[in-house]
Amino acid sequence: MEAMESRRWWALAVLCMGAFLSPLDFFIVNVALPAIKSSLNASEGALQLVIAGYGAAYAVLVVTGGRLGDIYGRKRIFLLGMAMFTLTSGICAMAGDIRVLIAARVVQGLSAALLAPQVLSTIRLIFPAKEQPLAMGIFGSVFGLAAIGGQLLGGVLIEAGIFGWTWQSVFMINIPVGVITGIAGMYILKENRPPVRQRLDIPGMLLITLALGLFIYPVIMGREAHWPAWIFGCLLASVAAGVCFVYTERYLLQQGRAPLIHLPLFRDRHFVNGLAIIYLYNHTAAFFLVYPYYLQHALHRDVLSAGLAVLPYAAGFFAGPLISPLLAKRMGVYIVSLGQGLLALGFVLVVAGLWHSPEPDGMVQAGLFFAGIGHGMVMPSMMRIILAEIGIAVAGQAAGIVSTAIQVGGVMGVALLGTLFFALLDAYSAPVAVGITLGVLATLQVAGLVLVIALKSSSKNQKIIYGQS
């Protein structure tokens, strides 16, 4: 019995190593954007695509990744994704053209889409309900650790110029981590899959990819292209593809086949409210594009200084998941309200501080810390809450949908708020542009707080879900 329990925690360590790479690559690339812009002569839209191309591929394929784990085994798909992620990291580092880098980032996002749902669904299956708050808290803290590592490590590597590399270093660092994780996973992870193997939904995969791709690309490139007619044509086509996707999934379900997305999950108000909250709080991805860019271009900070400036948020993001299991035992359902409230309050303080002074002051640092703690508390809690009532047979699909909401929220944050920020820079000073953009972000978090309050009444088993005895 003790050996089985020990194996669970060793498996969690391996899974978290894999999960660490996905957010690390997001955070570490943000501080490298100015170096990429200079080295590859990239436009602002191309820089957004370096981030959003990765996130979009992740978002549109992560549900498929969950399904592949259900069909072929979660260990096998996890290891495949890790191998692909390691390989594409090397291709990104060797890119000599911005288009090659964007293409490699898209494939890297596909690799991450194979990894992520295997982590969530495996944690959901191998840990009993009483241990899931701690397991999810550790998993959530990995994202905070990746945020710290991404900002600081990215700055250190670029400044150090090892082997003459600048931005290339932020991709090369993935290779040793990926190799170690892959080897450890081969020996520690045990294969698991649902008892009934389901077929892959190719039409659904193509339609959801088309729908999100036709939306994300024109939103990012529209400003630089001065919003020509084809932009709006793509957006309309995106809506049409989305409608076709829903009808296709419904038809497959009626035929007794397994669709890519199990639509009956969306009849559960608890599940849908949770997805909406996850979608909104992941718009914070825009902060890690906008704020370092502001520091380096408007305030002329070097890359290491810009990385250190985000440290309060990253530190809070790391601490939040570690303290949330303890707080959940005392506060129960109110833990999510507290976390979302801190997230909203933190960005309000950041906006107020930047309006008071273009140079970040103590109010901004405090706001970043509160926002980071709130984000770190909400993320593992929400993932645990909305997956706790999902049946094992659709655990992979549900985890894939949650991962999609995470990535779509991040991509939309980068696409919409990033586009807003760069458009405001054309008309206003940098402090005004960043203040308005982060003000919109704060408003979205307040909307998330309202949804959290509505979520509490829809849970069927609050004591188990929220970690109460």
mmCIF file of N, CA and C in Angstrom, residues 167-245:
data_model
loop_
_atom_site.group_PDB
_atom_site.id
_atom_site.type_symbol
_atom_site.label_atom_id
_atom_site.label_comp_id
_atom_site.label_asym_id
_atom_site.label_seq_id
_atom_site.Cartn_x
_atom_site.Cartn_y
_atom_site.Cartn_z
ATOM 1 N N TRP A 167 18.246 35.340 -27.663
ATOM 2 C CA TRP A 167 16.914 34.775 -27.467
ATOM 3 C C TRP A 167 16.887 33.265 -27.696
ATOM 4 N N GLN A 168 17.858 32.737 -28.434
ATOM 5 C CA GLN A 168 17.884 31.286 -28.692
ATOM 6 C C GLN A 168 17.960 30.477 -27.394
ATOM 7 N N SER A 169 18.591 31.075 -26.367
ATOM 8 C CA SER A 169 18.764 30.360 -25.096
ATOM 9 C C SER A 169 17.442 29.965 -24.456
ATOM 10 N N VAL A 170 16.391 30.783 -24.664
ATOM 11 C CA VAL A 170 15.125 30.512 -23.978
ATOM 12 C C VAL A 170 14.453 29.257 -24.524
ATOM 13 N N PHE A 171 14.844 28.825 -25.707
ATOM 14 C CA PHE A 171 14.324 27.565 -26.250
ATOM 15 C C PHE A 171 15.261 26.393 -25.951
ATOM 16 N N MET A 172 16.556 26.645 -25.976
ATOM 17 C CA MET A 172 17.518 25.570 -25.734
ATOM 18 C C MET A 172 17.409 25.009 -24.320
ATOM 19 N N ILE A 173 16.968 25.830 -23.375
ATOM 20 C CA ILE A 173 16.865 25.372 -21.990
ATOM 21 C C ILE A 173 15.844 24.254 -21.841
ATOM 22 N N ASN A 174 14.878 24.169 -22.781
ATOM 23 C CA ASN A 174 13.859 23.120 -22.712
ATOM 24 C C ASN A 174 14.435 21.724 -22.971
ATOM 25 N N ILE A 175 15.525 21.653 -23.715
ATOM 26 C CA ILE A 175 16.006 20.355 -24.191
ATOM 27 C C ILE A 175 16.460 19.440 -23.043
ATOM 28 N N PRO A 176 17.339 19.892 -22.132
ATOM 29 C CA PRO A 176 17.710 18.970 -21.045
ATOM 30 C C PRO A 176 16.537 18.602 -20.145
ATOM 31 N N VAL A 177 15.637 19.561 -19.886
ATOM 32 C CA VAL A 177 14.461 19.255 -19.057
ATOM 33 C C VAL A 177 13.587 18.208 -19.740
ATOM 34 N N GLY A 178 13.392 18.365 -21.043
ATOM 35 C CA GLY A 178 12.569 17.421 -21.783
ATOM 36 C C GLY A 178 13.156 16.019 -21.819
ATOM 37 N N VAL A 179 14.462 15.929 -22.000
ATOM 38 C CA VAL A 179 15.120 14.616 -22.043
ATOM 39 C C VAL A 179 15.003 13.904 -20.697
ATOM 40 N N ILE A 180 15.264 14.613 -19.602
ATOM 41 C CA ILE A 180 15.193 14.018 -18.263
ATOM 42 C C ILE A 180 13.770 13.564 -17.959
ATOM 43 N N THR A 181 12.783 14.406 -18.288
ATOM 44 C CA THR A 181 11.381 14.062 -18.023
ATOM 45 C C THR A 181 10.952 12.843 -18.828
ATOM 46 N N GLY A 182 11.362 12.784 -20.087
ATOM 47 C CA GLY A 182 10.996 11.655 -20.922
ATOM 48 C C GLY A 182 11.541 10.343 -20.397
ATOM 49 N N ILE A 183 12.806 10.347 -19.986
ATOM 50 C CA ILE A 183 13.418 9.116 -19.464
ATOM 51 C C ILE A 183 12.756 8.699 -18.153
ATOM 52 N N ALA A 184 12.523 9.681 -17.258
ATOM 53 C CA ALA A 184 11.877 9.365 -15.973
ATOM 54 C C ALA A 184 10.461 8.848 -16.191
ATOM 55 N N GLY A 185 9.740 9.445 -17.139
ATOM 56 C CA GLY A 185 8.367 9.026 -17.397
ATOM 57 C C GLY A 185 8.267 7.608 -17.900
ATOM 58 N N MET A 186 9.251 7.157 -18.665
ATOM 59 C CA MET A 186 9.238 5.788 -19.186
ATOM 60 C C MET A 186 9.236 4.761 -18.062
ATOM 61 N N TYR A 187 9.915 5.068 -16.952
ATOM 62 C CA TYR A 187 10.076 4.096 -15.881
ATOM 63 C C TYR A 187 9.080 4.281 -14.730
ATOM 64 N N ILE A 188 8.585 5.491 -14.538
ATOM 65 C CA ILE A 188 7.763 5.768 -13.357
ATOM 66 C C ILE A 188 6.268 5.737 -13.666
ATOM 67 N N LEU A 189 5.858 6.299 -14.792
ATOM 68 C CA LEU A 189 4.432 6.379 -15.104
ATOM 69 C C LEU A 189 3.882 5.006 -15.478
ATOM 70 N N LYS A 190 2.651 4.758 -15.080
ATOM 71 C CA LYS A 190 1.950 3.541 -15.476
ATOM 72 C C LYS A 190 0.901 3.919 -16.518
ATOM 73 N N GLU A 191 0.697 3.026 -17.481
ATOM 74 C CA GLU A 191 -0.265 3.296 -18.529
ATOM 75 C C GLU A 191 -1.689 3.249 -17.970
ATOM 76 N N ASN A 192 -2.542 4.155 -18.418
ATOM 77 C CA ASN A 192 -3.949 4.124 -18.038
ATOM 78 C C ASN A 192 -4.789 4.687 -19.171
ATOM 79 N N ARG A 193 -5.960 4.120 -19.355
ATOM 80 C CA ARG A 193 -6.918 4.564 -20.369
ATOM 81 C C ARG A 193 -8.295 4.055 -19.965
ATOM 82 N N PRO A 194 -9.379 4.673 -20.477
ATOM 83 C CA PRO A 194 -10.720 4.159 -20.192
ATOM 84 C C PRO A 194 -10.875 2.736 -20.718
ATOM 85 N N PRO A 195 -11.796 1.944 -20.138
ATOM 86 C CA PRO A 195 -11.952 0.547 -20.560
ATOM 87 C C PRO A 195 -12.427 0.397 -22.001
ATOM 88 N N VAL A 196 -13.168 1.394 -22.511
ATOM 89 C CA VAL A 196 -13.675 1.333 -23.879
ATOM 90 C C VAL A 196 -12.883 2.308 -24.746
ATOM 91 N N ARG A 197 -12.225 1.795 -25.789
ATOM 92 C CA ARG A 197 -11.448 2.652 -26.685
ATOM 93 C C ARG A 197 -12.383 3.319 -27.685
ATOM 94 N N GLN A 198 -12.216 4.646 -27.833
ATOM 95 C CA GLN A 198 -13.076 5.405 -28.726
ATOM 96 C C GLN A 198 -12.301 5.858 -29.962
ATOM 97 N N ARG A 199 -13.047 6.130 -31.037
ATOM 98 C CA ARG A 199 -12.419 6.562 -32.274
ATOM 99 C C ARG A 199 -12.133 8.064 -32.240
ATOM 100 N N LEU A 200 -11.158 8.470 -33.026
ATOM 101 C CA LEU A 200 -10.797 9.880 -33.116
ATOM 102 C C LEU A 200 -11.774 10.608 -34.033
ATOM 103 N N ASP A 201 -12.206 11.765 -33.593
ATOM 104 C CA ASP A 201 -13.166 12.572 -34.357
ATOM 105 C C ASP A 201 -12.395 13.540 -35.262
ATOM 106 N N ILE A 202 -12.033 13.087 -36.464
ATOM 107 C CA ILE A 202 -11.260 13.909 -37.389
ATOM 108 C C ILE A 202 -12.042 15.130 -37.870
ATOM 109 N N PRO A 203 -13.323 14.992 -38.315
ATOM 110 C CA PRO A 203 -14.067 16.193 -38.739
ATOM 111 C C PRO A 203 -14.175 17.241 -37.638
ATOM 112 N N GLY A 204 -14.430 16.794 -36.418
ATOM 113 C CA GLY A 204 -14.514 17.744 -35.309
ATOM 114 C C GLY A 204 -13.200 18.458 -35.066
ATOM 115 N N MET A 205 -12.098 17.715 -35.130
ATOM 116 C CA MET A 205 -10.783 18.313 -34.928
ATOM 117 C C MET A 205 -10.495 19.380 -35.983
ATOM 118 N N LEU A 206 -10.811 19.076 -37.245
ATOM 119 C CA LEU A 206 -10.548 20.028 -38.328
ATOM 120 C C LEU A 206 -11.429 21.274 -38.195
ATOM 121 N N LEU A 207 -12.697 21.086 -37.822
ATOM 122 C CA LEU A 207 -13.620 22.223 -37.734
ATOM 123 C C LEU A 207 -13.269 23.154 -36.576
ATOM 124 N N ILE A 208 -12.899 22.587 -35.411
ATOM 125 C CA ILE A 208 -12.554 23.460 -34.284
ATOM 126 C C ILE A 208 -11.240 24.185 -34.540
ATOM 127 N N THR A 209 -10.308 23.521 -35.232
ATOM 128 C CA THR A 209 -9.058 24.172 -35.622
ATOM 129 C C THR A 209 -9.343 25.332 -36.568
ATOM 130 N N LEU A 210 -10.210 25.087 -37.545
ATOM 131 C CA LEU A 210 -10.569 26.121 -38.513
ATOM 132 C C LEU A 210 -11.266 27.293 -37.841
ATOM 133 N N ALA A 211 -12.190 27.003 -36.927
ATOM 134 C CA ALA A 211 -12.956 28.063 -36.269
ATOM 135 C C ALA A 211 -12.055 28.980 -35.447
ATOM 136 N N LEU A 212 -11.189 28.407 -34.632
ATOM 137 C CA LEU A 212 -10.323 29.234 -33.791
ATOM 138 C C LEU A 212 -9.231 29.927 -34.609
ATOM 139 N N GLY A 213 -8.677 29.221 -35.596
ATOM 140 C CA GLY A 213 -7.643 29.832 -36.434
ATOM 141 C C GLY A 213 -8.157 31.017 -37.225
ATOM 142 N N LEU A 214 -9.383 30.894 -37.767
ATOM 143 C CA LEU A 214 -9.977 31.987 -38.544
ATOM 144 C C LEU A 214 -10.362 33.178 -37.680
ATOM 145 N N PHE A 215 -10.419 32.972 -36.375
ATOM 146 C CA PHE A 215 -10.706 34.091 -35.476
ATOM 147 C C PHE A 215 -9.430 34.750 -34.970
ATOM 148 N N ILE A 216 -8.464 33.939 -34.532
ATOM 149 C CA ILE A 216 -7.285 34.471 -33.857
ATOM 150 C C ILE A 216 -6.374 35.235 -34.827
ATOM 151 N N TYR A 217 -6.091 34.654 -35.987
ATOM 152 C CA TYR A 217 -5.162 35.296 -36.919
ATOM 153 C C TYR A 217 -5.638 36.681 -37.370
ATOM 154 N N PRO A 218 -6.888 36.860 -37.826
ATOM 155 C CA PRO A 218 -7.304 38.205 -38.250
ATOM 156 C C PRO A 218 -7.364 39.215 -37.118
ATOM 157 N N VAL A 219 -7.697 38.759 -35.909
ATOM 158 C CA VAL A 219 -7.724 39.702 -34.784
ATOM 159 C C VAL A 219 -6.329 40.271 -34.530
ATOM 160 N N ILE A 220 -5.307 39.410 -34.618
ATOM 161 C CA ILE A 220 -3.937 39.862 -34.366
ATOM 162 C C ILE A 220 -3.409 40.709 -35.520
ATOM 163 N N MET A 221 -3.642 40.284 -36.757
ATOM 164 C CA MET A 221 -3.052 40.944 -37.916
ATOM 165 C C MET A 221 -3.896 42.083 -38.472
ATOM 166 N N GLY A 222 -5.122 42.223 -37.995
ATOM 167 C CA GLY A 222 -6.013 43.247 -38.542
ATOM 168 C C GLY A 222 -5.489 44.658 -38.404
ATOM 169 N N ARG A 223 -4.900 44.988 -37.256
ATOM 170 C CA ARG A 223 -4.419 46.360 -37.032
ATOM 171 C C ARG A 223 -3.308 46.728 -38.005
ATOM 172 N N GLU A 224 -2.335 45.809 -38.180
ATOM 173 C CA GLU A 224 -1.231 46.104 -39.092
ATOM 174 C C GLU A 224 -1.688 46.156 -40.550
ATOM 175 N N ALA A 225 -2.740 45.368 -40.878
ATOM 176 C CA ALA A 225 -3.257 45.347 -42.251
ATOM 177 C C ALA A 225 -4.294 46.442 -42.496
ATOM 178 N N HIS A 226 -4.571 47.268 -41.441
ATOM 179 C CA HIS A 226 -5.548 48.360 -41.514
ATOM 180 C C HIS A 226 -6.962 47.850 -41.777
ATOM 181 N N TRP A 227 -7.283 46.689 -41.213
ATOM 182 C CA TRP A 227 -8.624 46.129 -41.182
ATOM 183 C C TRP A 227 -9.289 46.064 -42.565
ATOM 184 N N PRO A 228 -8.683 45.344 -43.513
ATOM 185 C CA PRO A 228 -9.317 45.165 -44.828
ATOM 186 C C PRO A 228 -10.513 44.221 -44.744
ATOM 187 N N ALA A 229 -11.239 44.080 -45.860
ATOM 188 C CA ALA A 229 -12.478 43.299 -45.869
ATOM 189 C C ALA A 229 -12.233 41.826 -45.546
ATOM 190 N N TRP A 230 -11.058 41.284 -45.963
ATOM 191 C CA TRP A 230 -10.828 39.861 -45.738
ATOM 192 C C TRP A 230 -10.757 39.519 -44.252
ATOM 193 N N ILE A 231 -10.379 40.493 -43.425
ATOM 194 C CA ILE A 231 -10.342 40.261 -41.984
ATOM 195 C C ILE A 231 -11.736 39.892 -41.477
ATOM 196 N N PHE A 232 -12.725 40.696 -41.878
ATOM 197 C CA PHE A 232 -14.091 40.474 -41.413
ATOM 198 C C PHE A 232 -14.690 39.231 -42.067
ATOM 199 N N GLY A 233 -14.253 38.930 -43.302
ATOM 200 C CA GLY A 233 -14.673 37.686 -43.935
ATOM 201 C C GLY A 233 -14.195 36.475 -43.158
ATOM 202 N N CYS A 234 -12.947 36.525 -42.655
ATOM 203 C CA CYS A 234 -12.410 35.435 -41.845
ATOM 204 C C CYS A 234 -13.193 35.270 -40.545
ATOM 205 N N LEU A 235 -13.558 36.392 -39.928
ATOM 206 C CA LEU A 235 -14.308 36.323 -38.673
ATOM 207 C C LEU A 235 -15.683 35.696 -38.883
ATOM 208 N N LEU A 236 -16.344 36.049 -39.989
ATOM 209 C CA LEU A 236 -17.641 35.441 -40.299
ATOM 210 C C LEU A 236 -17.479 33.951 -40.584
ATOM 211 N N ALA A 237 -16.419 33.601 -41.313
ATOM 212 C CA ALA A 237 -16.159 32.193 -41.606
ATOM 213 C C ALA A 237 -15.872 31.415 -40.323
ATOM 214 N N SER A 238 -15.252 32.090 -39.350
ATOM 215 C CA SER A 238 -14.987 31.448 -38.067
ATOM 216 C C SER A 238 -16.286 31.073 -37.365
ATOM 217 N N VAL A 239 -17.248 31.994 -37.395
ATOM 218 C CA VAL A 239 -18.552 31.709 -36.786
ATOM 219 C C VAL A 239 -19.224 30.533 -37.492
ATOM 220 N N ALA A 240 -19.177 30.529 -38.835
ATOM 221 C CA ALA A 240 -19.787 29.445 -39.609
ATOM 222 C C ALA A 240 -19.137 28.102 -39.276
ATOM 223 N N ALA A 241 -17.796 28.085 -39.168
ATOM 224 C CA ALA A 241 -17.097 26.853 -38.825
ATOM 225 C C ALA A 241 -17.473 26.380 -37.425
ATOM 226 N N GLY A 242 -17.645 27.335 -36.515
ATOM 227 C CA GLY A 242 -18.053 26.981 -35.156
ATOM 228 C C GLY A 242 -19.432 26.349 -35.122
ATOM 229 N N VAL A 243 -20.368 26.895 -35.893
ATOM 230 C CA VAL A 243 -21.719 26.325 -35.966
ATOM 231 C C VAL A 243 -21.673 24.916 -36.559
ATOM 232 N N CYS A 244 -20.902 24.744 -37.624
ATOM 233 C CA CYS A 244 -20.750 23.415 -38.237
ATOM 234 C C CYS A 244 -20.150 22.424 -37.253
ATOM 235 N N PHE A 245 -19.208 22.892 -36.446
ATOM 236 C CA PHE A 245 -18.593 22.027 -35.451
ATOM 237 C C PHE A 245 -19.628 21.511 -34.457
#
